[in-house]
């Protein structure tokens, strides 16, 4: 039997325009990070309708940036991450190249 690992939490998200952001916390169940050229938050969605689950804080479900030092087999092993502007509006600012 396989058990799920504890995924890192989104400690802070300063992207107020995201539908999952409520008072600086991400309330998506899990987020995906990564693009070919930078650590973009693929879960970001701009909408006037708020989404997610108010009682939960998002986790990093997948990270496609294999060149990040926190990434092992496309899973994030940072203790937590922050999302905010870097290359665009919603990026993992915890990303650190190897």
GROMACS .gro file of C-alpha atoms in nm:
model
   98
    1UNK     CA    1   0.000   0.000   0.000
    2UNK     CA    2   0.125   0.350  -0.085
    3UNK     CA    3   0.078   0.639   0.155
    4UNK     CA    4   0.063   1.002   0.053
    5UNK     CA    5   0.354   1.216   0.158
    6UNK     CA    6   0.294   1.537   0.347
    7UNK     CA    7   0.300   1.804   0.080
    8UNK     CA    8   0.441   2.151   0.149
    9UNK     CA    9   0.185   2.419   0.229
   10UNK     CA   10   0.144   2.749   0.051
   11UNK     CA   11   0.255   2.963   0.343
   12UNK     CA   12   0.160   3.289   0.175
   13UNK     CA   13   0.008   3.410  -0.150
   14UNK     CA   14   0.015   3.781  -0.228
   15UNK     CA   15  -0.174   3.745  -0.558
   16UNK     CA   16  -0.500   3.906  -0.445
   17UNK     CA   17  -0.653   3.878  -0.795
   18UNK     CA   18  -0.656   3.497  -0.775
   19UNK     CA   19  -0.996   3.340  -0.707
   20UNK     CA   20  -0.839   3.102  -0.452
   21UNK     CA   21  -0.679   3.383  -0.249
   22UNK     CA   22  -0.860   3.496   0.063
   23UNK     CA   23  -0.672   3.738   0.289
   24UNK     CA   24  -0.329   3.622   0.171
   25UNK     CA   25  -0.399   3.250   0.202
   26UNK     CA   26  -0.452   3.010  -0.087
   27UNK     CA   27  -0.761   2.795  -0.041
   28UNK     CA   28  -0.723   2.562  -0.340
   29UNK     CA   29  -0.687   2.198  -0.236
   30UNK     CA   30  -0.351   2.174  -0.415
   31UNK     CA   31  -0.157   2.383  -0.667
   32UNK     CA   32   0.070   2.300  -0.959
   33UNK     CA   33   0.391   2.494  -1.016
   34UNK     CA   34   0.602   2.518  -1.329
   35UNK     CA   35   0.634   2.633  -1.685
   36UNK     CA   36   0.910   2.578  -1.937
   37UNK     CA   37   1.072   2.910  -1.850
   38UNK     CA   38   0.977   2.989  -1.488
   39UNK     CA   39   0.801   2.870  -1.172
   40UNK     CA   40   0.447   2.986  -1.260
   41UNK     CA   41   0.149   2.889  -1.042
   42UNK     CA   42  -0.075   2.704  -1.287
   43UNK     CA   43  -0.364   2.706  -1.042
   44UNK     CA   44  -0.393   3.086  -1.063
   45UNK     CA   45  -0.727   3.196  -1.203
   46UNK     CA   46  -0.851   3.552  -1.211
   47UNK     CA   47  -1.222   3.562  -1.138
   48UNK     CA   48  -1.467   3.768  -0.934
   49UNK     CA   49  -1.603   3.438  -0.797
   50UNK     CA   50  -1.401   3.308  -0.499
   51UNK     CA   51  -1.316   2.939  -0.502
   52UNK     CA   52  -1.153   2.676  -0.289
   53UNK     CA   53  -1.229   2.545   0.056
   54UNK     CA   54  -1.226   2.816   0.321
   55UNK     CA   55  -1.108   2.585   0.601
   56UNK     CA   56  -0.801   2.455   0.419
   57UNK     CA   57  -0.467   2.598   0.311
   58UNK     CA   58  -0.333   2.482  -0.027
   59UNK     CA   59  -0.051   2.234  -0.069
   60UNK     CA   60   0.191   2.192  -0.357
   61UNK     CA   61   0.042   1.900  -0.548
   62UNK     CA   62   0.298   1.898  -0.828
   63UNK     CA   63   0.606   2.092  -0.934
   64UNK     CA   64   0.722   2.069  -1.293
   65UNK     CA   65   1.046   2.265  -1.230
   66UNK     CA   66   1.293   1.976  -1.204
   67UNK     CA   67   1.575   2.234  -1.195
   68UNK     CA   68   1.461   2.364  -0.853
   69UNK     CA   69   1.673   2.249  -0.558
   70UNK     CA   70   1.354   2.165  -0.363
   71UNK     CA   71   1.232   1.931  -0.638
   72UNK     CA   72   1.281   1.554  -0.622
   73UNK     CA   73   1.108   1.348  -0.890
   74UNK     CA   74   0.871   1.638  -0.968
   75UNK     CA   75   0.759   1.665  -0.604
   76UNK     CA   76   0.833   1.971  -0.391
   77UNK     CA   77   1.027   1.905  -0.072
   78UNK     CA   78   1.049   2.262   0.059
   79UNK     CA   79   0.903   2.302   0.407
   80UNK     CA   80   0.654   2.555   0.261
   81UNK     CA   81   0.634   2.796  -0.033
   82UNK     CA   82   0.529   3.152  -0.108
   83UNK     CA   83   0.348   3.263  -0.422
   84UNK     CA   84   0.376   3.614  -0.562
   85UNK     CA   85   0.509   3.821  -0.851
   86UNK     CA   86   0.843   3.723  -1.001
   87UNK     CA   87   0.844   3.661  -1.378
   88UNK     CA   88   0.468   3.720  -1.384
   89UNK     CA   89   0.177   3.776  -1.146
   90UNK     CA   90   0.169   3.432  -0.981
   91UNK     CA   91   0.500   3.250  -0.937
   92UNK     CA   92   0.655   3.031  -0.670
   93UNK     CA   93   0.901   3.277  -0.516
   94UNK     CA   94   1.052   2.995  -0.310
   95UNK     CA   95   1.194   2.849  -0.635
   96UNK     CA   96   1.573   2.822  -0.624
   97UNK     CA   97   1.780   2.683  -0.910
   98UNK     CA   98   2.026   2.402  -0.850
   0.00000   0.00000   0.00000
